[in-house]
PDB file of C-alpha atoms in Angstrom:
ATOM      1  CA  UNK A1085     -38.099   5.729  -2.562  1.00  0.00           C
ATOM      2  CA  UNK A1086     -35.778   8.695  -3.142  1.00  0.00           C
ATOM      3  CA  UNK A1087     -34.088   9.389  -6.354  1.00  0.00           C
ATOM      4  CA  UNK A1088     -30.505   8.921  -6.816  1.00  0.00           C
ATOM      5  CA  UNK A1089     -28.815  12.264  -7.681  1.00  0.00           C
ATOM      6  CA  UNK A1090     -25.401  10.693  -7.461  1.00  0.00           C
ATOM      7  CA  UNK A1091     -23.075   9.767 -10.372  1.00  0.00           C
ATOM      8  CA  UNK A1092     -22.370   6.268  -8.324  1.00  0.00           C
ATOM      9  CA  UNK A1093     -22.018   4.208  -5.293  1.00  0.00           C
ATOM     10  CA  UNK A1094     -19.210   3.600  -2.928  1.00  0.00           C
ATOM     11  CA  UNK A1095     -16.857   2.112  -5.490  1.00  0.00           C
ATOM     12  CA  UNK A1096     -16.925   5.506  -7.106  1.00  0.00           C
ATOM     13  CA  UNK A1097     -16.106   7.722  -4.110  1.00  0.00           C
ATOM     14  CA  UNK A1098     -13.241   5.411  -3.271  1.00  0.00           C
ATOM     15  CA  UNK A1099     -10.989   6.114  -6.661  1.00  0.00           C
ATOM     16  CA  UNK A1100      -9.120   4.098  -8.831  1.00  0.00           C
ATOM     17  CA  UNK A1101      -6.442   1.823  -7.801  1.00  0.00           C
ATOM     18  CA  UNK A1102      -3.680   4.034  -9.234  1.00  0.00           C
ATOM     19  CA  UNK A1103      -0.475   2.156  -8.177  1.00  0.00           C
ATOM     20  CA  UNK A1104       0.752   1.107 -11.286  1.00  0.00           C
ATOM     21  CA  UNK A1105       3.917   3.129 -11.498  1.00  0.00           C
ATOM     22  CA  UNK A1106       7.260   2.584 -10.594  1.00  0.00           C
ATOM     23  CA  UNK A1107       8.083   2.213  -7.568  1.00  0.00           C
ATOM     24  CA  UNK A1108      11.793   2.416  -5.554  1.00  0.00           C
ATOM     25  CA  UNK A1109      13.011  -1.106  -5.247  1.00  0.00           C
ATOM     26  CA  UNK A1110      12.868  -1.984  -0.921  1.00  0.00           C
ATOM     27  CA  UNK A1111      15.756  -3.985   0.719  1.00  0.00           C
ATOM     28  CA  UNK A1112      15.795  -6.519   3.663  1.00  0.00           C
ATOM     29  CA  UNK A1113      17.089  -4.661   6.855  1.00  0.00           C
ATOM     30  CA  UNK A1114      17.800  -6.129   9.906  1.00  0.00           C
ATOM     31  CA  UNK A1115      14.625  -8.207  11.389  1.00  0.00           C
ATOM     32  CA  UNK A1116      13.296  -9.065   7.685  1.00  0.00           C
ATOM     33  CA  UNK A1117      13.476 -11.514   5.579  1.00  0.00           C
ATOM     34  CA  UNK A1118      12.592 -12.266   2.203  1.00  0.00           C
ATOM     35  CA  UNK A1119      10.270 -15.545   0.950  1.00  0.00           C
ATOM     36  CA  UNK A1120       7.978 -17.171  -1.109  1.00  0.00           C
ATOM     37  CA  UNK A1121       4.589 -17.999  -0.173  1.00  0.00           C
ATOM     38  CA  UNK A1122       4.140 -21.585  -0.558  1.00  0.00           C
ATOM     39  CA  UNK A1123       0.907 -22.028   0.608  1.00  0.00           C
ATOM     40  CA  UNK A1124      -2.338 -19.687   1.701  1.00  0.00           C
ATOM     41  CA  UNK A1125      -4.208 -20.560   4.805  1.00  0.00           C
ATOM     42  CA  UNK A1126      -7.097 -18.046   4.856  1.00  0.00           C
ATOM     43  CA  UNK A1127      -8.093 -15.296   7.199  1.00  0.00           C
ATOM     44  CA  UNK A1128      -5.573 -13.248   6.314  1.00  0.00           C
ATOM     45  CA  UNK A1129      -2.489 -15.893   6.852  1.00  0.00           C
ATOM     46  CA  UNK A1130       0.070 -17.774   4.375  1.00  0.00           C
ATOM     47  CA  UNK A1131       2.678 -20.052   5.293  1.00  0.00           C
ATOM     48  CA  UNK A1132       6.066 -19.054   3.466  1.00  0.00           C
ATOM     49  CA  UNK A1133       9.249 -20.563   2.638  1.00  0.00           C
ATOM     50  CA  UNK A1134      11.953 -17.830   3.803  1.00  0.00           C
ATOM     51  CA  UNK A1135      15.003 -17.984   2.154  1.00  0.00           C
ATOM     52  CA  UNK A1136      17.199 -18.618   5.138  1.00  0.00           C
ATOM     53  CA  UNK A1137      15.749 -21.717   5.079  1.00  0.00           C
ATOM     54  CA  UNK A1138      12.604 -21.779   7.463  1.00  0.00           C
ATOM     55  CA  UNK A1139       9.266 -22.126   7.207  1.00  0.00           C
ATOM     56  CA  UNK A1140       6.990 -19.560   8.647  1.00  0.00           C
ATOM     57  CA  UNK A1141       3.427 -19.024   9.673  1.00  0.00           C
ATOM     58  CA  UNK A1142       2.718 -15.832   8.257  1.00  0.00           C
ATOM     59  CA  UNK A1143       0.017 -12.646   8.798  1.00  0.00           C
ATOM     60  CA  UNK A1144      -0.710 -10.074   6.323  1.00  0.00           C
ATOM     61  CA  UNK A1145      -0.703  -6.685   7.924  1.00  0.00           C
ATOM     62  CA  UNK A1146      -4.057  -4.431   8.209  1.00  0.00           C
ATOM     63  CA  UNK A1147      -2.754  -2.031   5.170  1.00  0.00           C
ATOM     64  CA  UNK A1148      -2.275  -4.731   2.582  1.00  0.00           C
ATOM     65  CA  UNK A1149      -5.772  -6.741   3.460  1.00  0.00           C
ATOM     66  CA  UNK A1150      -8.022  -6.358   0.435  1.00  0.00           C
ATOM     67  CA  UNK A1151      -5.853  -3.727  -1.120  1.00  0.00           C
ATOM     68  CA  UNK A1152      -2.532  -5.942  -2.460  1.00  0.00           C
ATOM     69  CA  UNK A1153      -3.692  -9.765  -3.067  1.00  0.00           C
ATOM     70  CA  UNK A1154      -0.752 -12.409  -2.445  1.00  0.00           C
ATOM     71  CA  UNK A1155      -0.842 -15.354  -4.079  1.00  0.00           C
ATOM     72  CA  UNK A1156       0.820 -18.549  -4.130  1.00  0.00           C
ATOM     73  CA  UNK A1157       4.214 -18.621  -5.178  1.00  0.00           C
ATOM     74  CA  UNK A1158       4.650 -14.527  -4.754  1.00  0.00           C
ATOM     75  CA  UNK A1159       7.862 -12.642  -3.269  1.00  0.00           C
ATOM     76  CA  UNK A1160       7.017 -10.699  -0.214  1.00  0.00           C
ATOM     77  CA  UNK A1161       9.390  -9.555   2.504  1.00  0.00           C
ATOM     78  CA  UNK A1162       8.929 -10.839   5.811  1.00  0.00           C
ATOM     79  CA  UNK A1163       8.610  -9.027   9.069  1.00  0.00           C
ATOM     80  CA  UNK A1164      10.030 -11.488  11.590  1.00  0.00           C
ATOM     81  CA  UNK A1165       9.290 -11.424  15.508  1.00  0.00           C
ATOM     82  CA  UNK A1166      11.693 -11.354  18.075  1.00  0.00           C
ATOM     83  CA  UNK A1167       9.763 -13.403  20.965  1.00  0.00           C
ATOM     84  CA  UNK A1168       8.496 -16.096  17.705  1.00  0.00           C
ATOM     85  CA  UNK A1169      10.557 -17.395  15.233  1.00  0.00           C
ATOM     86  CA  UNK A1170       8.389 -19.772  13.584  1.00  0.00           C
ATOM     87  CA  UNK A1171       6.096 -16.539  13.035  1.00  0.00           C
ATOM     88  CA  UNK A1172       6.429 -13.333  10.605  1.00  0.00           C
ATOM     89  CA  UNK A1173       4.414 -10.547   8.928  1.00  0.00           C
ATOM     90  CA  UNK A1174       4.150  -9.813   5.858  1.00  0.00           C
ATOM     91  CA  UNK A1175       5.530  -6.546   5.180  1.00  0.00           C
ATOM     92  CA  UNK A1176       5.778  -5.771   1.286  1.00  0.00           C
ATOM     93  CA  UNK A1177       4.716  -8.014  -1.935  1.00  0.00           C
ATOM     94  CA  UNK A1178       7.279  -7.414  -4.550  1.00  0.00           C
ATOM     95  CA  UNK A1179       5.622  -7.462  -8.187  1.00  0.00           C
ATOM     96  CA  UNK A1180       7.505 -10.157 -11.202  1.00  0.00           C
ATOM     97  CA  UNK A1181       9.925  -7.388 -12.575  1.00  0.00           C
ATOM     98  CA  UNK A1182      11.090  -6.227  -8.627  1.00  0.00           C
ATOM     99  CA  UNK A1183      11.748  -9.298  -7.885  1.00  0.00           C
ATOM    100  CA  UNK A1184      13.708 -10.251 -11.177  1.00  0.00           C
ATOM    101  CA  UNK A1185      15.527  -7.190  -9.999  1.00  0.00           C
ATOM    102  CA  UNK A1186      16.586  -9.166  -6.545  1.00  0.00           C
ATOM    103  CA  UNK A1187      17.521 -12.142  -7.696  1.00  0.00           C
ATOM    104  CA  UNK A1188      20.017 -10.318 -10.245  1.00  0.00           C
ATOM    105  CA  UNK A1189      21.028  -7.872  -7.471  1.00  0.00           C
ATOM    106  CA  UNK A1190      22.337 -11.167  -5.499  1.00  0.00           C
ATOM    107  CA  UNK A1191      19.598 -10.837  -2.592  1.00  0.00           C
ATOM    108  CA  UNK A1192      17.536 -13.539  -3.693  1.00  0.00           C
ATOM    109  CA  UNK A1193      19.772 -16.674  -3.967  1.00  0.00           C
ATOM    110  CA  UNK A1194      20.026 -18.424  -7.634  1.00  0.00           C
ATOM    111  CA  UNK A1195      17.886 -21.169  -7.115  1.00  0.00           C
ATOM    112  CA  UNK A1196      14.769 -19.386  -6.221  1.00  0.00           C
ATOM    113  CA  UNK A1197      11.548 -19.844  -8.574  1.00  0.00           C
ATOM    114  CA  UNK A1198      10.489 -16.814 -10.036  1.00  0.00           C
ATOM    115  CA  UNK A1199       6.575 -17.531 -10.269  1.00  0.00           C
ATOM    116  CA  UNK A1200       4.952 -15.619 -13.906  1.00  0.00           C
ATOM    117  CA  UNK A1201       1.588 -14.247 -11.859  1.00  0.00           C
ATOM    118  CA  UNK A1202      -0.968 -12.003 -13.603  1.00  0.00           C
ATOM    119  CA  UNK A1203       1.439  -9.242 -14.779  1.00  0.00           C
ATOM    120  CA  UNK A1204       3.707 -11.763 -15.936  1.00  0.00           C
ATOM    121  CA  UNK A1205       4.231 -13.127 -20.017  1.00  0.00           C
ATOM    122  CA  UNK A1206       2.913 -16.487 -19.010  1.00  0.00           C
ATOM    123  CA  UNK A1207      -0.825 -17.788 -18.638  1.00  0.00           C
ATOM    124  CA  UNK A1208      -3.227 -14.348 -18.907  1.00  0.00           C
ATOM    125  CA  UNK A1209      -6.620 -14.564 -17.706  1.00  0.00           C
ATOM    126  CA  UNK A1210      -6.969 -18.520 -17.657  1.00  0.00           C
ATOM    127  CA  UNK A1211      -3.819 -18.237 -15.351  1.00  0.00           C
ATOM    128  CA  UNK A1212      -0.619 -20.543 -16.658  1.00  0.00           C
ATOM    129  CA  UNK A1213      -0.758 -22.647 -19.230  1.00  0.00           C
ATOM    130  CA  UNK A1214       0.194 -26.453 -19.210  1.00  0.00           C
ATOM    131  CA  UNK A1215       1.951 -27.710 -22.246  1.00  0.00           C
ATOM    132  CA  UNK A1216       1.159 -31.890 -22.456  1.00  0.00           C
ATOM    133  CA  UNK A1217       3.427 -34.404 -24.199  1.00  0.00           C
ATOM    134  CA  UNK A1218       2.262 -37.406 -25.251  1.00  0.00           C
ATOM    135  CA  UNK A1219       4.147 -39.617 -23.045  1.00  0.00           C
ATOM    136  CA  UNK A1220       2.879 -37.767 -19.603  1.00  0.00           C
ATOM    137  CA  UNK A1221      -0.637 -38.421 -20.709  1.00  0.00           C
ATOM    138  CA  UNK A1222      -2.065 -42.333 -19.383  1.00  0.00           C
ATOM    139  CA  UNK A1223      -3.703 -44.606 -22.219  1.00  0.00           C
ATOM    140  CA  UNK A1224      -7.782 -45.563 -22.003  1.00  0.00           C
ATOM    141  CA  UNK A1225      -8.481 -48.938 -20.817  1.00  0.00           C
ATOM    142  CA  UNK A1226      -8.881 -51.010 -23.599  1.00  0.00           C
ATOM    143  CA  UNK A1227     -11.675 -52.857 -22.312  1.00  0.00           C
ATOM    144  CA  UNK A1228     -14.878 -52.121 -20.020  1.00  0.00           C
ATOM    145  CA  UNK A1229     -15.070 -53.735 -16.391  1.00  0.00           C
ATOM    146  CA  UNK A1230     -16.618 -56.778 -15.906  1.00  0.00           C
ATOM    147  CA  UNK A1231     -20.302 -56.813 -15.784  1.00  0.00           C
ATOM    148  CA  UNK A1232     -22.106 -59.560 -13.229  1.00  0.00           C
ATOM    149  CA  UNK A1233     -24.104 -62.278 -15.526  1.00  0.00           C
ATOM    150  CA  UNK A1234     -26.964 -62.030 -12.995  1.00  0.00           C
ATOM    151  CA  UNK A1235     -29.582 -59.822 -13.700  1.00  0.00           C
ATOM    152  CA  UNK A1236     -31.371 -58.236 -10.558  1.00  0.00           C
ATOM    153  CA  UNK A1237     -29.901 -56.657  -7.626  1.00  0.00           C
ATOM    154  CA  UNK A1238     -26.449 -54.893  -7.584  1.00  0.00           C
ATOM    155  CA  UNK A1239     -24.262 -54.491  -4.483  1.00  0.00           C
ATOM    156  CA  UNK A1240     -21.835 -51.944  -4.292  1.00  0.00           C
ATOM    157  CA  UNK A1241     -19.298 -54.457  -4.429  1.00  0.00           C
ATOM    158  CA  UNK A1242     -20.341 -55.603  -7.869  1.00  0.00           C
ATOM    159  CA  UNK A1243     -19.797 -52.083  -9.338  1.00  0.00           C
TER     160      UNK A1243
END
C-alpha cells in the first residue's frame, strides 16, 4: 500500500466555504418571485408558498445543490416559468438579516413569518426551542386500564 505524502483528502483540496461576508441585497425582477418554503419534498425539490399568493412546486438549481441548504420556512426568490405556472426554480436563498432587510424595505408584505434558522438568536444547535405552559401540557390518567380477571390467554382485544 503506498504512503500518503499528502496533507489531506478531497475535502482539503476543495477549500473552505468562505461566503460569510456581506453580500449586495438582490431584488425580484420581472419573472421572479419571492416565497417561503413550506415544505421539502426531496431530490432536490420544495414546495413554496409565493407571496402572490400561490403555491408552487419548486426545483433547486444545479449551483445551489449541496453548496446552500434550504430549509423549511427559508426566504428564497423564485424563478417562475412561462409555459408552467404551478412550477418555479429556486434562484437565491436569502439569509435571516437579508430578509429582515425585505420585509422593512416593503417587498416582503407585513404578515410574512420571519423563520430564526441556524444563524438566527433563537434555538442554536438543538434547533428552536419550545417554551411549555402548564395549561398546554395534558394530565396522567389517574388510574391504570382495566386488567381481564382471567388468567391465561390474552387477545389483542383485551389489551
Amino acid at each position: 500500500m503506498p504512503k500518503n505524502k499528502g496533507k489531506g483528502g478531497k475535502n482539503r483540496r476543495r477549500g473552505k466555504n468562505e461566503n460569510e461576508q456581506k453580500r449586495e441585497l438582490t431584488f425580484k425582477e420581472d419573472g421572479q418571485e419571492y416565497a417561503q418554503v413550506s415544505r421539502m419534498l426531496g431530490n432536490g425539490r420544495l414546495e413554496a408558498q409565493c407571496f402572490d399568493g400561490l403555491k408552487r412546486l419548486c426545483h433547486i438549481r444545479g449551483k445551489m445543490r449541496k453548496k446552500v441548504w434550504v430549509n423549511q420556512g427559508d426566504i428564497v426568490l423564485l424563478g417562475l416559468r412561462d409555459y408552467q405556472d404551478g412550477k418555479a426554480d429556486v434562484i437565491l436563498k436569502y439569509n435571516n438579516e437579508e430578509a429582515r432587510m425585505l420585509k422593512s424595505y416593503g417587498e416582503l408584505p407585513e404578515n410574512a413569518q420571519l423563520v430564526e434558522g441556524a444563524d438566527g438568536a433563537e434555538g442554536g444547535e438543538d434547533g428552536p426551542t419550545v417554551d411549555f405552559v402548564a395549561d398546554d401540557v395534558p394530565s396522567a390518567p389517574s388510574a391504570p386500564a382495566a386488567v381481564p380477571a382471567t388468567k391465561g390467554v390474552y387477545t389483542l382485544d383485551d389489551i
